Amino acid sequence: MWVEKYRPEKLSELVDQETIKQRLKLMLERKAELPHLLLAGPPGSGKTTTALIVSKQILGEYWRDYTLSLNASDERGIDIVRERVKKFARFADRREGVPYRMVILDECDEMTKDAQTALRRIMEETATFTRFMLLCNYSTGIIEPLQSRCAILRFQRLGEAAVVAHLRSIAKREALKSSDEAAFGAVFEATQGDLRQAINLLQAASASGELTEESVNSVTGASVKSRVAGVIKLAVEGNFEASRVKMLELTRVYGIPERDFLRFANEAVGEMKIDGMAKAVAILAEYDYRLVQGAQPELQLTAMLAQLSLLGRKGE
Ligand SMILES: Nc1ncnc2c1ncn2[C@@H]1O[C@H](COP(=O)(O)OP(=O)(O)OP(=O)(O)O)[C@@H](O)[C@H]1O
Ligand SMILES: [Mg+2]
């Protein structure tokens, strides 16, 4: 897997995220004062990678033994987190060069408010011997008292230039043949700043040892945009259930970010010249706003498709 093979080991290897790199560099100069961290941002932008780098820098060769990595959403509740953190804190004595233990909690924005409140207590109780790194896509999904206990690092979706440059360097190291410019552009177009997906697509599209725009397109099939257009078409035709299933496939399986889904949906509506276009655009705009506010994205997109499909039915 190229995503693992080329996962950065040092802050300096991290693509983009300049502000974060600078802030962390300063923080890592004073290990003892490292605050809890909240790493927020889109998928495939380097959050997990950064958390692992911080852990390695703080704990050196012992990092594996002194880092607990949990998925906050699927470890069946906060009690498990509490139990594991406490057990982990007791296990193994203090060691020279290990100032504290590190806990990486992924998908924190999927935790309930109650669980987050409990987490806040756990963080307080264990503050002398642990530092937490909380990872999430939307910081708005994290309760205020937790946010205020952390230094917040906001990851940006990676831009085209940075992604293409990184892909090109991987292609070079893998000695890919005929890496034409359009091929890299097509990878970016299909993955929109999610570097994990971009690297996966690069690997899949160059399975033959050759990377071309055609090989990229044959892996992605129809472009992301036309897939989203298909979902919107189903919805405005009044076929809510089918559009919902397709939308979930795009966001979950293909990992298309919700905001991108809306962006493509807007373009699709513009090109479809449907009746009630103004209403459709108003609906998209409302849900765009809700997503920015950090409302639960999947639920919001589902509700949006439901509204669009009502629009379609009225026209019958
Ligand atoms: N900023 C980056 N610089 C270099 N490589 C990156 C960067 N972001 C992501 N990658 C690549 O993508 C892979 C996945 O990144 P990572 O696990 O850090 O994403 P993430 O932000 O935690 O995403 P998710 O929200 O889906 O967990 C890494 O192994 C690495 O190859
Ligand atoms: Mg991650």
Coordinates of C-alpha atoms and ligand atoms in Angstrom, one line a residue:
M1 CA 0.0 0.0 0.0
W2 CA 1.6 3.3 -1.1
V3 CA -0.4 5.3 1.4
E4 CA 1.5 3.5 4.2
K5 CA 4.8 3.3 2.3
Y6 CA 4.7 7.1 1.8
R7 CA 3.2 8.1 5.1
P8 CA 5.4 10.9 6.4
E9 CA 7.6 10.1 9.3
K10 CA 8.6 13.6 10.1
L11 CA 6.8 16.9 10.3
S12 CA 9.0 18.3 7.5
E13 CA 7.7 15.6 5.1
L14 CA 4.1 16.5 5.7
V15 CA 2.7 18.1 2.5
D16 CA 1.2 21.6 3.1
Q17 CA -0.3 22.4 6.5
E18 CA 2.4 25.0 7.0
T19 CA 0.8 26.7 10.0
I20 CA 0.3 23.5 11.8
K21 CA 3.9 22.4 11.2
Q22 CA 5.2 25.7 12.6
R23 CA 3.0 25.6 15.6
L24 CA 3.9 22.0 16.4
K25 CA 7.6 22.6 15.9
L26 CA 7.4 25.2 18.7
M27 CA 5.3 23.1 20.9
L28 CA 7.6 20.1 20.6
E29 CA 10.5 22.2 21.8
R30 CA 8.8 22.3 25.2
K31 CA 7.6 18.7 25.6
A32 CA 6.6 19.2 29.2
E33 CA 4.2 21.9 28.3
L34 CA 2.6 20.2 25.4
P35 CA -1.2 20.9 25.7
H36 CA -3.9 18.4 24.7
L37 CA -4.4 18.7 20.9
L38 CA -7.5 18.8 18.8
L39 CA -6.8 17.9 15.2
A40 CA -9.7 18.8 12.9
G41 CA -10.0 18.7 9.2
P42 CA -11.1 16.8 6.1
P43 CA -10.3 13.1 5.4
G44 CA -6.8 12.3 4.1
S45 CA -5.3 15.6 5.1
G46 CA -2.8 14.3 7.5
K47 CA -4.4 14.2 11.0
T48 CA -3.6 10.6 11.9
T49 CA -0.1 11.0 10.4
T50 CA 0.6 14.1 12.4
A51 CA -0.7 12.5 15.6
L52 CA 1.7 9.6 15.1
I53 CA 4.6 11.9 14.3
V54 CA 3.9 13.9 17.5
S55 CA 3.8 10.7 19.5
K56 CA 7.1 9.5 18.0
Q57 CA 8.8 12.8 18.7
I58 CA 7.7 12.9 22.3
L59 CA 8.3 9.3 23.2
G60 CA 11.1 8.3 20.9
E61 CA 11.8 4.7 20.6
Y62 CA 9.2 3.8 23.2
W63 CA 6.3 5.4 21.4
R64 CA 4.5 2.2 20.6
D65 CA 4.4 1.1 24.2
Y66 CA 3.3 4.5 25.5
T67 CA 0.7 5.4 22.9
L68 CA -2.9 4.3 23.1
S69 CA -4.8 4.6 19.9
L70 CA -8.6 4.2 20.0
N71 CA -11.5 4.9 17.8
A72 CA -13.8 7.0 19.9
S73 CA -16.9 6.0 17.9
D74 CA -16.6 2.2 17.7
E75 CA -15.0 1.2 20.9
R76 CA -18.5 0.8 22.4
G77 CA -18.7 3.9 24.5
I78 CA -16.8 6.1 26.8
D79 CA -16.6 3.4 29.5
I80 CA -14.3 1.4 27.4
V81 CA -12.2 4.5 26.8
R82 CA -12.0 5.2 30.5
E83 CA -11.1 1.6 31.3
R84 CA -8.5 1.4 28.6
V85 CA -6.9 4.8 29.5
K86 CA -6.8 3.9 33.2
K87 CA -5.4 0.5 32.6
F88 CA -2.9 1.8 30.2
A89 CA -1.8 4.5 32.7
R90 CA -1.2 1.9 35.3
F91 CA 0.5 -0.6 33.0
A92 CA 4.3 0.0 32.7
D93 CA 6.3 2.1 35.1
R94 CA 7.7 5.5 34.4
R95 CA 10.7 5.5 32.2
E96 CA 13.4 7.9 31.6
G97 CA 12.7 10.0 28.6
V98 CA 8.9 9.3 28.7
P99 CA 7.3 12.5 30.1
Y100 CA 3.8 11.2 29.8
R101 CA 1.7 8.7 27.8
M102 CA -0.2 9.7 24.7
V103 CA -3.8 8.8 23.9
I104 CA -5.0 9.2 20.3
L105 CA -8.8 9.3 20.0
D106 CA -10.0 9.1 16.4
E107 CA -13.5 10.2 15.2
C108 CA -14.3 12.2 18.4
D109 CA -17.0 14.2 16.6
E110 CA -19.0 10.9 16.4
M111 CA -19.1 10.7 20.2
T112 CA -22.3 11.7 22.0
K113 CA -22.4 14.8 24.1
D114 CA -22.6 12.7 27.2
A115 CA -19.6 10.7 26.2
Q116 CA -17.6 13.9 25.4
T117 CA -18.5 15.2 28.9
A118 CA -17.2 12.0 30.4
L119 CA -14.1 12.2 28.3
R120 CA -13.5 15.7 29.6
R121 CA -13.5 14.3 33.2
I122 CA -11.1 11.5 32.2
M123 CA -8.8 14.0 30.7
E124 CA -8.8 16.0 33.9
E125 CA -8.3 12.9 36.1
T126 CA -5.4 11.6 34.1
A127 CA -3.8 15.0 33.2
T128 CA -0.5 14.4 35.1
F129 CA 0.5 11.4 33.1
T130 CA -1.3 11.6 29.8
R131 CA -1.8 13.9 26.9
F132 CA -4.7 13.5 24.5
M133 CA -4.8 14.0 20.8
L134 CA -8.5 14.2 19.7
L135 CA -9.1 13.7 16.0
C136 CA -12.2 14.8 14.1
N137 CA -13.5 16.0 10.8
Y138 CA -15.6 18.9 12.2
S139 CA -14.5 20.7 15.3
T140 CA -18.1 22.0 15.7
G141 CA -19.0 18.4 16.6
I142 CA -16.9 18.7 19.8
I143 CA -18.4 20.3 22.9
E144 CA -17.0 23.6 23.9
P145 CA -15.4 22.5 27.3
L146 CA -13.3 19.9 25.4
Q147 CA -12.3 22.4 22.7
S148 CA -11.2 24.9 25.3
R149 CA -8.9 22.3 26.9
C150 CA -7.0 21.7 23.7
A151 CA -4.8 23.6 21.3
I152 CA -6.8 23.3 18.0
L153 CA -4.9 22.4 14.8
R154 CA -7.1 23.0 11.8
F155 CA -6.1 20.9 8.7
Q156 CA -6.8 22.3 5.3
R157 CA -8.0 20.3 2.3
L158 CA -4.8 19.9 0.2
G159 CA -4.6 22.1 -2.9
E160 CA -4.0 20.8 -6.4
A161 CA -0.4 22.0 -6.7
A162 CA 0.7 20.3 -3.5
V163 CA -1.2 17.0 -4.3
V164 CA 0.2 16.9 -7.9
A165 CA 3.7 17.5 -6.7
H166 CA 3.5 14.8 -4.1
L167 CA 2.0 12.3 -6.6
R168 CA 4.7 13.1 -9.1
S169 CA 7.4 12.4 -6.5
I170 CA 5.8 9.0 -5.7
A171 CA 5.5 8.2 -9.4
K172 CA 9.2 9.0 -9.8
R173 CA 10.2 6.8 -6.9
E174 CA 8.0 4.0 -8.2
A175 CA 9.6 4.5 -11.7
L176 CA 6.3 4.8 -13.4
K177 CA 6.3 5.1 -17.2
S178 CA 4.8 8.0 -19.1
S179 CA 3.5 10.0 -16.2
D180 CA 1.7 12.7 -18.2
E181 CA 0.5 15.8 -16.6
A182 CA -3.2 15.2 -17.5
A183 CA -3.1 11.9 -15.5
F184 CA -2.1 13.7 -12.3
G185 CA -4.8 16.3 -12.9
A186 CA -7.4 13.6 -13.4
V187 CA -6.3 12.0 -10.1
F188 CA -6.8 15.3 -8.3
E189 CA -10.1 16.0 -10.0
A190 CA -11.4 12.7 -8.8
T191 CA -10.2 13.0 -5.2
Q192 CA -10.4 16.8 -4.4
G193 CA -7.7 17.2 -1.9
D194 CA -8.0 13.9 -0.1
L195 CA -4.4 12.7 -0.3
R196 CA -5.1 9.2 0.9
Q197 CA -7.6 8.7 -1.9
A198 CA -5.3 10.3 -4.4
I199 CA -2.4 8.0 -3.6
N200 CA -4.8 5.0 -3.6
L201 CA -6.1 6.0 -7.0
L202 CA -2.5 6.6 -8.3
Q203 CA -1.6 3.1 -7.3
A204 CA -4.7 1.5 -8.8
A205 CA -4.4 3.4 -12.0
S206 CA -0.7 2.5 -12.5
A207 CA -1.1 -1.2 -11.7
S208 CA 0.3 -1.9 -15.2
G209 CA 3.4 0.2 -14.5
E210 CA 2.1 3.0 -16.7
L211 CA 0.1 6.0 -15.7
T212 CA -2.1 7.7 -18.2
E213 CA -5.2 9.8 -18.1
E214 CA -7.1 6.9 -19.6
S215 CA -5.9 4.5 -16.9
V216 CA -7.0 7.0 -14.2
N217 CA -10.4 7.4 -15.8
S218 CA -10.9 3.7 -16.2
V219 CA -10.4 3.3 -12.5
T220 CA -12.7 6.1 -11.4
G221 CA -15.2 5.2 -14.0
A222 CA -17.5 8.1 -14.6
S223 CA -16.1 11.3 -13.1
V224 CA -17.2 12.2 -9.6
K225 CA -19.1 15.1 -11.0
S226 CA -21.2 13.0 -13.3
R227 CA -21.9 10.5 -10.4
V228 CA -23.2 13.4 -8.2
A229 CA -25.2 14.6 -11.2
G230 CA -26.8 11.1 -11.3
V231 CA -27.8 11.3 -7.7
I232 CA -29.4 14.7 -8.1
K233 CA -31.2 13.6 -11.2
L234 CA -32.7 10.7 -9.3
A235 CA -33.8 13.0 -6.5
V236 CA -35.4 15.6 -8.7
E237 CA -37.3 12.9 -10.5
G238 CA -38.8 12.0 -7.2
N239 CA -36.8 8.9 -6.6
F240 CA -35.7 9.7 -3.1
E241 CA -34.7 6.2 -1.9
A242 CA -32.5 5.4 -4.9
S243 CA -30.8 8.8 -4.7
R244 CA -30.1 8.3 -1.0
V245 CA -28.5 4.9 -1.6
K246 CA -26.3 6.4 -4.4
M247 CA -25.3 9.4 -2.3
L248 CA -24.2 7.2 0.6
E249 CA -22.2 5.1 -1.8
L250 CA -20.4 8.2 -3.0
T251 CA -19.7 9.6 0.4
R252 CA -18.9 6.4 2.3
V253 CA -17.3 4.1 -0.3
Y254 CA -15.7 6.7 -2.6
G255 CA -15.1 9.1 0.3
I256 CA -16.4 12.2 -1.5
P257 CA -16.5 15.0 1.1
E258 CA -20.0 16.4 1.7
R259 CA -19.1 20.0 0.7
D260 CA -17.8 18.7 -2.6
F261 CA -21.0 16.7 -3.1
L262 CA -22.9 20.0 -2.7
R263 CA -20.5 21.8 -5.0
F264 CA -21.0 19.2 -7.8
A265 CA -24.7 19.1 -7.1
N266 CA -24.9 22.8 -7.6
E267 CA -23.2 22.5 -11.0
A268 CA -25.4 19.6 -11.9
V269 CA -28.6 21.5 -11.1
G270 CA -27.3 24.4 -13.2
E271 CA -26.7 22.2 -16.2
M272 CA -29.9 20.2 -15.9
K273 CA -32.2 23.1 -16.6
I274 CA -34.9 21.6 -14.5
D275 CA -38.3 23.1 -13.6
G276 CA -38.1 24.8 -10.2
M277 CA -34.4 25.4 -10.6
A278 CA -34.5 28.4 -8.3
K279 CA -36.1 26.3 -5.5
A280 CA -33.6 23.6 -6.0
V281 CA -30.7 26.0 -5.7
A282 CA -32.3 27.5 -2.6
I283 CA -32.4 24.1 -1.1
L284 CA -28.8 23.4 -1.9
A285 CA -27.8 26.7 -0.4
E286 CA -29.6 26.0 2.8
Y287 CA -27.9 22.7 3.2
D288 CA -24.5 24.2 2.3
Y289 CA -25.0 26.5 5.3
R290 CA -26.0 23.7 7.6
L291 CA -22.9 21.8 6.7
V292 CA -20.7 24.8 7.5
Q293 CA -22.5 25.0 10.8
G294 CA -21.2 21.5 11.5
A295 CA -24.6 19.7 11.5
Q296 CA -24.4 15.9 11.0
P297 CA -23.4 15.8 7.3
E298 CA -24.9 12.5 6.2
L299 CA -28.3 13.3 7.8
Q300 CA -28.3 16.8 6.2
L301 CA -27.5 15.4 2.7
T302 CA -30.3 12.8 3.1
A303 CA -32.8 15.5 4.2
M304 CA -31.6 17.6 1.2
L305 CA -32.4 14.8 -1.2
A306 CA -35.8 14.3 0.4
Q307 CA -36.6 18.0 -0.2
L308 CA -35.4 17.8 -3.8
S309 CA -37.5 14.8 -4.4
L310 CA -40.6 16.5 -3.1
L311 CA -39.9 19.3 -5.6
G312 CA -39.9 16.6 -8.3
R313 CA -43.2 15.1 -7.2
K314 CA -45.0 18.4 -7.2
G315 CA -44.3 18.8 -10.9
E316 CA -46.1 15.5 -11.7
Ligands
LIG1 N1 -0.4 16.3 4.6 C1 0.0 15.1 4.1 N2 1.3 15.0 3.7 C2 1.7 13.8 3.2 N3 1.0 12.7 3.1 C3 -0.3 12.8 3.5 C4 -0.9 14.0 4.0 N4 -2.2 13.8 4.3 C5 -2.4 12.5 4.0 N5 -1.3 11.9 3.5 C6 -1.3 10.5 3.0 O1 -2.5 9.9 3.2 C7 -2.5 8.9 4.1 C8 -3.7 9.1 5.1 O2 -3.4 10.2 5.8 P1 -4.0 10.4 7.3 O3 -4.3 9.0 7.9 O4 -3.1 11.2 8.1 O5 -5.3 11.1 7.0 P2 -6.4 11.7 8.1 O6 -6.4 13.2 8.0 O7 -6.2 11.1 9.4 O8 -7.8 11.2 7.4 P3 -9.1 10.6 8.1 O9 -9.9 11.7 8.6 O10 -9.8 9.9 7.0 O11 -8.7 9.7 9.2 C9 -1.2 8.9 4.7 O12 -0.7 7.6 5.0 C10 -0.3 9.6 3.7 O13 0.2 8.7 2.8
MG2 MG -7.2 9.5 10.4

